[in-house]
């Protein structure tokens, strides 16, 4: 499979560690279900990037699943964060608040409610948010805003970004891109404890997040544990 995925690693870096330009994200260690869903999204037109669409078009869904599983099993060290964009401490604090606490007044859940308390993702379908370049985070949030990126309905991320102005999206991505990785970068095995997501924020790509979960106190502000 390492030989078969050379077309992937030509852009996404050796062993899928991430490309050098900030726009080709890491593949190594991401949950297999998430990677498989993204390959399907490119194949079926929910994500738009011509090179990816042409690469996956001749491949069977079974083959895409094998590729996803291969990359998911590669547990490699992450580089240190390098984000250094100009942003005020107040805006960074706002980003931290949205990531770790959400905003009840706008019906926004914390990012940690779906992406895990450590923000390293949740098996089998939810990706981590740490270790991603700032440019990539901004590009993907912007793609959801403009419907250039979509997911299986119901599309929770499309609804979330619709409720957030651009300055808040930049605050979130800027804070995430500055955070160090925890010692254990693997995705959590189960979703965080807490109430089920409201119907408007259910995720077709990760139906396990919609299940009722044991109530717990909201995550406190601060860096990932």
Short mmCIF file of C-alpha atoms in Angstrom, two decimals, residues 22-203:
data_model
loop_
_atom_site.label_atom_id
_atom_site.label_comp_id
_atom_site.label_asym_id
_atom_site.label_seq_id
_atom_site.Cartn_x
_atom_site.Cartn_y
_atom_site.Cartn_z
CA UNK A 22 0.27 24.60 4.38
CA UNK A 23 -2.61 23.48 2.17
CA UNK A 24 -2.04 19.73 1.89
CA UNK A 25 -3.05 18.37 5.29
CA UNK A 26 -1.66 15.49 7.27
CA UNK A 27 -3.18 12.09 6.55
CA UNK A 28 -1.16 9.97 8.97
CA UNK A 29 -3.05 8.92 12.07
CA UNK A 30 -6.42 10.44 11.17
CA UNK A 31 -9.43 8.19 11.86
CA UNK A 32 -10.04 5.75 9.01
CA UNK A 33 -13.73 6.59 8.79
CA UNK A 34 -12.96 10.27 8.39
CA UNK A 35 -10.36 9.68 5.67
CA UNK A 36 -12.70 7.30 3.83
CA UNK A 37 -15.53 9.84 3.99
CA UNK A 38 -13.31 12.56 2.54
CA UNK A 39 -12.21 10.37 -0.35
CA UNK A 40 -15.87 9.67 -1.03
CA UNK A 41 -16.65 13.37 -0.83
CA UNK A 42 -14.08 14.12 -3.53
CA UNK A 43 -15.34 11.25 -5.67
CA UNK A 44 -18.99 12.30 -5.30
CA UNK A 45 -18.53 16.07 -5.64
CA UNK A 46 -19.07 17.24 -2.08
CA UNK A 47 -15.48 18.52 -2.01
CA UNK A 48 -13.95 20.27 -4.99
CA UNK A 49 -10.33 19.86 -6.00
CA UNK A 50 -9.79 18.64 -9.53
CA UNK A 51 -6.56 16.77 -8.86
CA UNK A 52 -8.12 14.77 -6.01
CA UNK A 53 -11.26 14.06 -8.02
CA UNK A 54 -9.21 12.70 -10.94
CA UNK A 55 -7.07 10.57 -8.62
CA UNK A 56 -9.97 8.86 -6.86
CA UNK A 57 -12.39 8.63 -9.80
CA UNK A 58 -11.08 5.29 -11.16
CA UNK A 59 -10.80 3.66 -7.72
CA UNK A 60 -13.43 1.46 -6.10
CA UNK A 61 -14.92 2.34 -2.74
CA UNK A 62 -13.25 -0.75 -1.27
CA UNK A 63 -9.87 0.49 -2.50
CA UNK A 64 -10.51 3.95 -1.01
CA UNK A 65 -11.29 2.26 2.29
CA UNK A 66 -8.01 0.33 2.18
CA UNK A 67 -6.09 3.56 1.58
CA UNK A 68 -7.87 5.26 4.47
CA UNK A 69 -7.10 2.37 6.81
CA UNK A 70 -3.42 2.38 5.79
CA UNK A 71 -2.93 6.07 6.58
CA UNK A 72 -4.94 5.83 9.81
CA UNK A 73 -2.46 3.32 11.21
CA UNK A 74 0.58 5.55 10.66
CA UNK A 75 1.31 7.07 14.07
CA UNK A 76 4.07 9.61 13.41
CA UNK A 77 5.35 12.55 15.45
CA UNK A 78 3.93 15.99 14.70
CA UNK A 79 6.05 19.07 14.07
CA UNK A 80 5.82 22.02 16.44
CA UNK A 81 3.14 24.59 15.55
CA UNK A 82 4.39 27.47 13.41
CA UNK A 83 1.43 29.89 13.15
CA UNK A 84 2.61 33.49 13.53
CA UNK A 85 -0.13 35.54 11.90
CA UNK A 86 -0.85 38.95 13.41
CA UNK A 87 -3.79 38.75 15.79
CA UNK A 88 -4.56 40.52 19.05
CA UNK A 89 -4.52 38.68 22.38
CA UNK A 90 -8.22 39.51 22.73
CA UNK A 91 -9.07 37.76 19.45
CA UNK A 92 -6.96 34.75 20.41
CA UNK A 93 -8.82 34.57 23.71
CA UNK A 94 -12.08 34.65 21.76
CA UNK A 95 -10.87 31.77 19.64
CA UNK A 96 -9.97 29.78 22.74
CA UNK A 97 -13.40 30.45 24.22
CA UNK A 98 -15.21 29.25 21.10
CA UNK A 99 -13.04 26.13 20.86
CA UNK A 100 -13.33 25.10 24.50
CA UNK A 101 -16.70 26.53 25.57
CA UNK A 102 -18.69 27.43 22.46
CA UNK A 103 -21.26 30.23 22.53
CA UNK A 104 -24.67 29.33 23.87
CA UNK A 105 -26.16 32.64 22.73
CA UNK A 106 -25.61 31.57 19.11
CA UNK A 107 -26.23 27.88 19.67
CA UNK A 108 -22.58 27.08 19.00
CA UNK A 109 -21.16 23.98 20.67
CA UNK A 110 -17.53 23.91 21.72
CA UNK A 111 -15.23 22.34 19.16
CA UNK A 112 -14.23 19.92 21.92
CA UNK A 113 -17.80 18.58 22.08
CA UNK A 114 -17.29 16.81 18.74
CA UNK A 115 -13.54 16.76 18.12
CA UNK A 116 -12.65 15.44 21.55
CA UNK A 117 -11.49 17.01 24.78
CA UNK A 118 -7.88 16.84 23.58
CA UNK A 119 -8.90 18.03 20.08
CA UNK A 120 -7.19 14.99 18.55
CA UNK A 121 -10.39 13.61 17.01
CA UNK A 122 -12.77 10.80 17.85
CA UNK A 123 -12.95 7.35 16.31
CA UNK A 124 -14.08 6.43 13.75
CA UNK A 125 -15.20 9.55 11.86
CA UNK A 126 -14.11 12.79 13.53
CA UNK A 127 -10.72 14.36 12.73
CA UNK A 128 -8.39 16.12 15.12
CA UNK A 129 -7.99 19.88 14.88
CA UNK A 130 -4.48 20.21 16.28
CA UNK A 131 -1.36 19.93 14.15
CA UNK A 132 -3.07 21.50 11.12
CA UNK A 133 -1.54 24.50 9.33
CA UNK A 134 -3.31 27.83 9.73
CA UNK A 135 -3.72 28.20 5.96
CA UNK A 136 -5.44 24.84 5.72
CA UNK A 137 -7.81 25.57 8.62
CA UNK A 138 -8.77 28.93 7.12
CA UNK A 139 -9.22 27.42 3.66
CA UNK A 140 -11.53 24.68 4.91
CA UNK A 141 -13.66 26.94 7.10
CA UNK A 142 -13.97 29.31 4.17
CA UNK A 143 -14.90 26.43 1.86
CA UNK A 144 -17.77 25.49 4.16
CA UNK A 145 -18.96 29.10 4.18
CA UNK A 146 -19.06 29.19 0.37
CA UNK A 147 -20.42 25.64 -0.01
CA UNK A 148 -17.24 24.53 -1.80
CA UNK A 149 -16.92 21.89 0.90
CA UNK A 150 -19.88 19.82 2.01
CA UNK A 151 -20.44 16.61 3.91
CA UNK A 152 -23.12 13.98 4.19
CA UNK A 153 -26.41 15.55 5.23
CA UNK A 154 -27.10 16.80 7.78
CA UNK A 155 -23.94 18.88 7.42
CA UNK A 156 -23.15 20.11 10.93
CA UNK A 157 -20.07 22.12 9.97
CA UNK A 158 -21.95 24.05 7.30
CA UNK A 159 -24.49 25.07 9.91
CA UNK A 160 -21.82 25.99 12.48
CA UNK A 161 -19.84 28.27 10.16
CA UNK A 162 -23.08 29.91 9.03
CA UNK A 163 -23.50 31.17 12.60
CA UNK A 164 -19.96 32.58 12.83
CA UNK A 165 -18.60 35.81 11.31
CA UNK A 166 -15.26 35.66 9.53
CA UNK A 167 -13.40 37.28 12.43
CA UNK A 168 -14.50 34.49 14.76
CA UNK A 169 -13.48 31.80 12.28
CA UNK A 170 -10.03 33.39 12.04
CA UNK A 171 -9.81 33.59 15.84
CA UNK A 172 -10.61 29.89 16.11
CA UNK A 173 -8.15 28.80 13.43
CA UNK A 174 -5.42 31.09 14.81
CA UNK A 175 -5.77 29.66 18.31
CA UNK A 176 -5.88 26.05 17.11
CA UNK A 177 -2.83 26.48 14.88
CA UNK A 178 -0.77 27.73 17.86
CA UNK A 179 -1.49 24.83 20.21
CA UNK A 180 1.10 22.13 20.93
CA UNK A 181 0.08 18.52 20.50
CA UNK A 182 -0.59 16.42 23.61
CA UNK A 183 1.72 13.51 24.35
CA UNK A 184 -0.93 11.08 23.03
CA UNK A 185 -2.06 12.31 19.62
CA UNK A 186 -4.39 9.40 18.87
CA UNK A 187 -8.08 10.02 18.36
CA UNK A 188 -10.31 9.25 21.35
CA UNK A 189 -12.16 5.94 21.21
CA UNK A 190 -15.52 7.40 22.26
CA UNK A 191 -17.20 10.83 21.96
CA UNK A 192 -16.85 13.20 24.92
CA UNK A 193 -19.46 12.89 27.66
CA UNK A 194 -22.26 15.40 27.50
CA UNK A 195 -25.72 15.97 26.05
CA UNK A 196 -26.52 14.89 22.52
CA UNK A 197 -26.16 17.51 19.82
CA UNK A 198 -29.31 19.45 18.95
CA UNK A 199 -31.09 18.27 15.82
CA UNK A 200 -29.87 21.29 13.82
CA UNK A 201 -26.25 20.30 14.49
CA UNK A 202 -26.41 16.57 13.83
CA UNK A 203 -23.59 15.25 11.64
#
